[in-house]
Amino acid sequence: MAAELNRKIAGNLARVEARLAAACMRAGRQRSEVTLVAVSKTRSLPETIAACACGVRHLGENRVEELQVKVPALAQCWQGEPPIWHMIGHLQSRKVRDVVSLCQVLHSLDSLVLATKLEAQATQRDMILPVLLECNVSGEPNKYGFHAWEQPGWPALAEELLHLGECKHLQVRGLMTMAPIVDEPQAARPYFSRLRELRAFLQRQIPGVIGPDLSMGMTDDFEIAAEEGATLVRIGRAIFD
Ligand SMILES: *Cc1c(COP(=O)(O)O)cnc(C)c1O
C-alpha cells in the first residue's frame, strides 16, 4: 500500500519537476528560484507522509482545523526532516491564535485587521511570522484579498499597506494570488504579470515594506506562473491525484 502510494506520488512529482524546470528554462530563470509547495489539503495522512518520503519539504493546507489534526499526526509518524507548513486558505480572525503555532508561512493575509491580530499574537509569542499578502488582481467578487485589479487604485493600496511597516513581528515576504479558473492556462498569464507589476509598484512606492516573493500558480497554471516570476507555486492535484 505505502509502496504503491510512494510510487504514484514519486512519478507525479517527477513530472511536475520536469515541467517546472522547463518553464524556468524558458523564462531564463533558475529552478532553485521557485519553491514547490505540495498542497496536501483534503489528503490523508498516508498520502501526506508519502509526499514527504518522496522529498517534499513544503506542505500547503487551507484550513486551520486540518492543520490542527495533521501537524501533530505527521510529527508523530514522520521520522525525517520536519516539513514546512504553509497556510494558503482564508484565515478567520478567531483562528489567529491557533494558526501561528501550526504554520511557518501564511500566504493569505488579506486585511489590515487580520494583520493587527497576527501582529499581537506574534508579539505575545516573541516570534516573527512570515506572511504573504493575498491580492485580488482579477476583480472576481468571490475572491478574498486586497483589492488590486485596477491600477488607478494602487497608490491608495500602497498607502494602506504602509501600515504593515508597524507590524514588527510580521515579515511580509511578498504577494500571493489565485488566478481565475480559465479554459486555457495561457489565459491566466495577465493575472500573474499583474501581480508581478504590483510587487514592483509597491517596492518603489513604499520601499522596505514588501518582500520579493510571488506565490502564484496551481496545477492548471503553474508553468505560466513560473514563467511570470513565481517564487512559490502551490500544487495539489498534479502531485496527489
Ligand atoms: C487547493 C489550492 C491550491 C492547489 O490547487 P490544485 O489545483 O490542486 O493544484 C493552491 N492554492 C490554494 C489557495 C488552494 O486552495
Coordinates of C-alpha atoms and ligand atoms in Angstrom, one line a residue:
M1 CA 0.0 0.0 0.0
A2 CA 2.6 2.6 1.1
A3 CA 4.9 1.5 -1.6
E4 CA 2.2 2.0 -4.2
L5 CA 1.3 5.4 -2.9
N6 CA 5.0 6.3 -2.9
R7 CA 5.4 5.2 -6.4
K8 CA 2.4 7.2 -7.7
I9 CA 3.5 10.4 -5.9
A10 CA 7.1 10.0 -6.9
G11 CA 6.0 9.7 -10.6
N12 CA 3.7 12.7 -10.3
L13 CA 6.5 14.7 -8.6
A14 CA 9.0 13.8 -11.3
R15 CA 6.6 15.1 -14.0
V16 CA 5.8 18.3 -12.1
E17 CA 9.6 18.8 -11.6
A18 CA 10.3 18.4 -15.3
R19 CA 7.5 20.8 -16.3
L20 CA 8.7 23.3 -13.7
A21 CA 12.3 23.1 -14.8
A22 CA 11.3 23.5 -18.4
A23 CA 9.1 26.6 -17.6
C24 CA 12.0 28.1 -15.6
M25 CA 14.4 27.4 -18.5
R26 CA 12.0 29.1 -21.0
A27 CA 12.0 32.2 -18.8
G28 CA 15.7 32.2 -18.2
R29 CA 15.2 31.5 -14.5
Q30 CA 16.9 29.0 -12.2
R31 CA 14.7 26.2 -10.9
S32 CA 16.1 27.0 -7.4
E33 CA 14.3 30.4 -7.5
V34 CA 10.9 28.5 -7.2
T35 CA 9.8 26.7 -4.1
L36 CA 7.4 23.9 -4.6
V37 CA 4.6 23.8 -2.1
A38 CA 2.7 20.5 -2.2
V39 CA -0.9 21.2 -1.3
S40 CA -1.9 18.4 1.0
K41 CA -5.4 19.8 1.9
T42 CA -8.0 17.0 2.0
R43 CA -5.3 14.4 1.5
S44 CA -5.0 11.6 4.1
L45 CA -2.1 11.3 6.5
P46 CA -0.6 8.4 4.5
E47 CA -0.7 10.5 1.3
T48 CA 1.0 13.4 3.1
I49 CA 3.6 11.1 4.6
A50 CA 4.3 9.6 1.2
A51 CA 4.9 13.1 -0.3
C52 CA 7.4 13.7 2.5
A53 CA 9.1 10.3 1.7
C54 CA 9.3 11.5 -1.9
G55 CA 11.3 14.5 -0.9
V56 CA 8.6 17.2 -0.5
R57 CA 9.7 19.8 2.1
H58 CA 6.8 22.2 1.9
L59 CA 3.2 21.4 2.6
G60 CA 0.2 23.6 2.0
E61 CA -3.1 23.5 3.8
N62 CA -6.2 25.7 3.6
R63 CA -8.0 25.1 6.8
V64 CA -6.8 25.6 10.4
E65 CA -8.9 22.6 11.5
E66 CA -7.0 20.3 9.2
L67 CA -3.6 21.7 10.3
Q68 CA -4.6 21.0 13.9
V69 CA -5.0 17.3 13.1
K70 CA -2.2 16.9 10.5
V71 CA 0.7 18.8 12.0
P72 CA 0.9 16.7 15.2
A73 CA -0.1 13.5 13.5
L74 CA 2.7 13.9 10.9
A75 CA 5.2 14.9 13.6
Q76 CA 4.4 11.5 15.3
C77 CA 4.7 9.3 12.2
W78 CA 7.3 11.0 10.1
Q79 CA 10.9 10.5 11.2
G80 CA 12.6 12.6 8.5
E81 CA 13.2 16.3 8.4
P82 CA 10.0 18.1 9.6
P83 CA 8.1 19.8 6.7
I84 CA 7.5 23.5 6.5
W85 CA 3.7 24.1 6.7
H86 CA 2.1 26.8 4.6
M87 CA -1.4 28.1 5.4
I88 CA -2.8 29.1 2.0
G89 CA -6.5 29.4 2.7
H90 CA -8.6 32.3 4.1
L91 CA -7.9 32.8 7.8
Q92 CA -10.7 33.8 10.1
S93 CA -9.8 36.2 12.9
R94 CA -10.8 33.8 15.6
K95 CA -8.3 31.2 14.3
V96 CA -5.3 33.6 14.6
R97 CA -4.1 32.1 17.9
D98 CA -4.1 28.6 16.5
V99 CA -2.5 29.3 13.2
V100 CA 0.7 31.0 14.5
S101 CA 1.6 27.8 16.3
L102 CA 0.8 25.5 13.4
C103 CA 2.2 27.0 10.2
Q104 CA 5.5 28.6 9.4
V105 CA 4.3 30.7 6.5
L106 CA 0.9 32.4 5.9
H107 CA 0.0 33.1 2.3
S108 CA -3.4 34.5 2.9
L109 CA -3.0 37.8 4.8
D110 CA -5.9 39.7 3.2
S111 CA -6.7 42.6 5.5
L112 CA -5.1 45.1 7.9
V113 CA -7.4 44.0 10.6
L114 CA -6.1 40.4 10.3
A115 CA -2.5 41.8 10.2
T116 CA -3.1 43.6 13.5
K117 CA -4.4 40.5 15.2
L118 CA -1.5 38.4 13.8
E119 CA 1.0 41.0 15.0
A120 CA -0.5 40.9 18.5
Q121 CA -0.3 37.2 18.6
A122 CA 3.3 37.0 17.2
T123 CA 4.4 39.7 19.7
Q124 CA 2.9 37.7 22.6
R125 CA 4.9 34.7 21.5
D126 CA 8.0 36.7 20.7
M127 CA 8.2 35.3 17.2
I128 CA 8.4 36.6 13.6
L129 CA 5.7 35.3 11.3
P130 CA 6.5 35.2 7.5
V131 CA 3.4 36.3 5.6
L132 CA 2.3 37.0 2.0
L133 CA -0.4 39.5 1.1
E134 CA -3.2 37.9 -0.8
C135 CA -4.2 40.2 -3.6
N136 CA -7.3 40.0 -5.8
V137 CA -6.0 41.1 -9.2
S138 CA -8.9 39.7 -11.2
G139 CA -11.8 41.6 -9.7
E140 CA -13.8 38.4 -9.1
P141 CA -16.3 39.2 -6.3
N142 CA -16.0 35.7 -4.7
K143 CA -12.2 36.1 -4.1
Y144 CA -10.5 37.2 -0.9
G145 CA -7.6 39.5 -1.0
F146 CA -6.7 43.2 -1.1
H147 CA -8.5 44.9 -4.0
A148 CA -5.8 45.3 -6.6
W149 CA -7.5 44.7 -10.0
E150 CA -7.5 48.4 -11.0
Q151 CA -4.1 50.1 -11.5
P152 CA -5.6 53.5 -10.6
G153 CA -6.3 52.1 -7.1
W154 CA -2.7 51.0 -6.5
P155 CA -1.5 54.3 -4.9
A156 CA -4.3 54.1 -2.3
L157 CA -3.4 50.4 -1.7
A158 CA 0.2 51.4 -1.2
E159 CA -0.8 53.9 1.4
E160 CA -2.9 51.4 3.2
L161 CA -0.1 48.8 3.2
L162 CA 2.3 51.3 4.6
H163 CA 0.8 50.5 8.0
L164 CA 2.3 47.0 7.7
G165 CA 5.6 48.6 8.4
E166 CA 4.4 49.0 12.0
C167 CA 3.9 45.2 12.4
K168 CA 7.4 44.4 13.5
H169 CA 6.6 40.7 14.1
L170 CA 5.3 40.1 10.6
Q171 CA 7.9 39.5 7.8
V172 CA 6.0 40.5 4.6
R173 CA 7.7 38.2 2.2
G174 CA 5.7 39.3 -0.8
L175 CA 2.3 38.8 -2.6
M176 CA 0.0 35.9 -3.3
T177 CA -2.8 35.5 -5.8
M178 CA -5.2 32.9 -7.2
A179 CA -5.9 33.3 -10.9
P180 CA -9.4 32.9 -12.2
I181 CA -10.4 29.4 -13.4
V182 CA -9.9 29.6 -17.2
D183 CA -10.1 27.1 -20.0
E184 CA -6.6 27.6 -21.3
P185 CA -3.6 28.1 -18.9
Q186 CA -2.3 31.0 -21.1
A187 CA -5.4 32.9 -20.2
A188 CA -4.1 33.1 -16.6
R189 CA -0.9 35.0 -17.7
P190 CA -2.2 38.5 -17.4
Y191 CA -3.2 38.0 -13.7
F192 CA 0.3 36.7 -12.9
S193 CA 2.0 39.5 -14.7
R194 CA -0.3 42.0 -12.9
L195 CA 0.8 40.6 -9.5
R196 CA 4.5 41.0 -10.6
E197 CA 3.8 44.6 -11.7
L198 CA 2.0 45.3 -8.4
R199 CA 5.0 44.0 -6.4
A200 CA 7.3 46.3 -8.4
F201 CA 5.0 49.2 -7.9
L202 CA 4.8 48.6 -4.1
Q203 CA 8.5 48.1 -3.8
R204 CA 9.0 51.5 -5.5
Q205 CA 6.2 53.3 -3.7
I206 CA 6.7 52.0 -0.1
P207 CA 10.3 50.7 -0.1
G208 CA 11.2 48.1 2.5
V209 CA 7.6 47.0 3.3
I210 CA 7.0 44.3 0.8
G211 CA 9.5 41.4 0.1
P212 CA 10.3 39.9 -3.3
D213 CA 8.2 36.7 -3.2
L214 CA 5.3 35.9 -5.5
S215 CA 3.1 32.9 -4.5
M216 CA 1.1 32.1 -7.6
G217 CA 0.4 29.1 -9.8
M218 CA -1.6 25.8 -9.2
T219 CA -2.0 22.6 -11.0
D220 CA -3.6 24.1 -14.1
D221 CA -1.4 27.1 -14.5
F222 CA 1.9 26.7 -12.6
E223 CA 4.1 26.7 -15.7
I224 CA 2.7 30.1 -16.8
A225 CA 3.1 31.4 -13.2
A226 CA 6.8 30.3 -13.2
E227 CA 7.4 32.0 -16.5
E228 CA 5.9 35.2 -15.0
G229 CA 8.1 35.1 -11.9
A230 CA 6.5 32.9 -9.3
T231 CA 8.8 32.1 -6.4
L232 CA 6.3 29.8 -4.7
V233 CA 4.0 27.5 -6.6
R234 CA 1.1 25.7 -4.8
I235 CA 0.3 22.4 -6.4
G236 CA -2.2 19.8 -5.2
R237 CA -3.8 17.6 -7.9
A238 CA -0.8 17.2 -10.1
I239 CA 1.1 15.7 -7.1
F240 CA -1.6 13.7 -5.3
D241 CA -4.1 12.6 -8.0
Ligands
LIG1 C1 -6.3 23.9 -3.4 C2 -5.4 25.1 -3.5 C3 -4.2 25.0 -4.4 C4 -3.9 23.8 -5.2 O1 -4.8 23.6 -6.2 P1 -4.6 22.4 -7.3 O2 -5.4 22.8 -8.4 O3 -5.0 21.1 -6.6 O4 -3.1 22.4 -7.6 C5 -3.4 26.2 -4.4 N1 -3.7 27.3 -3.8 C6 -4.8 27.4 -3.0 C7 -5.1 28.7 -2.2 C8 -5.7 26.3 -2.8 O5 -6.8 26.4 -2.0

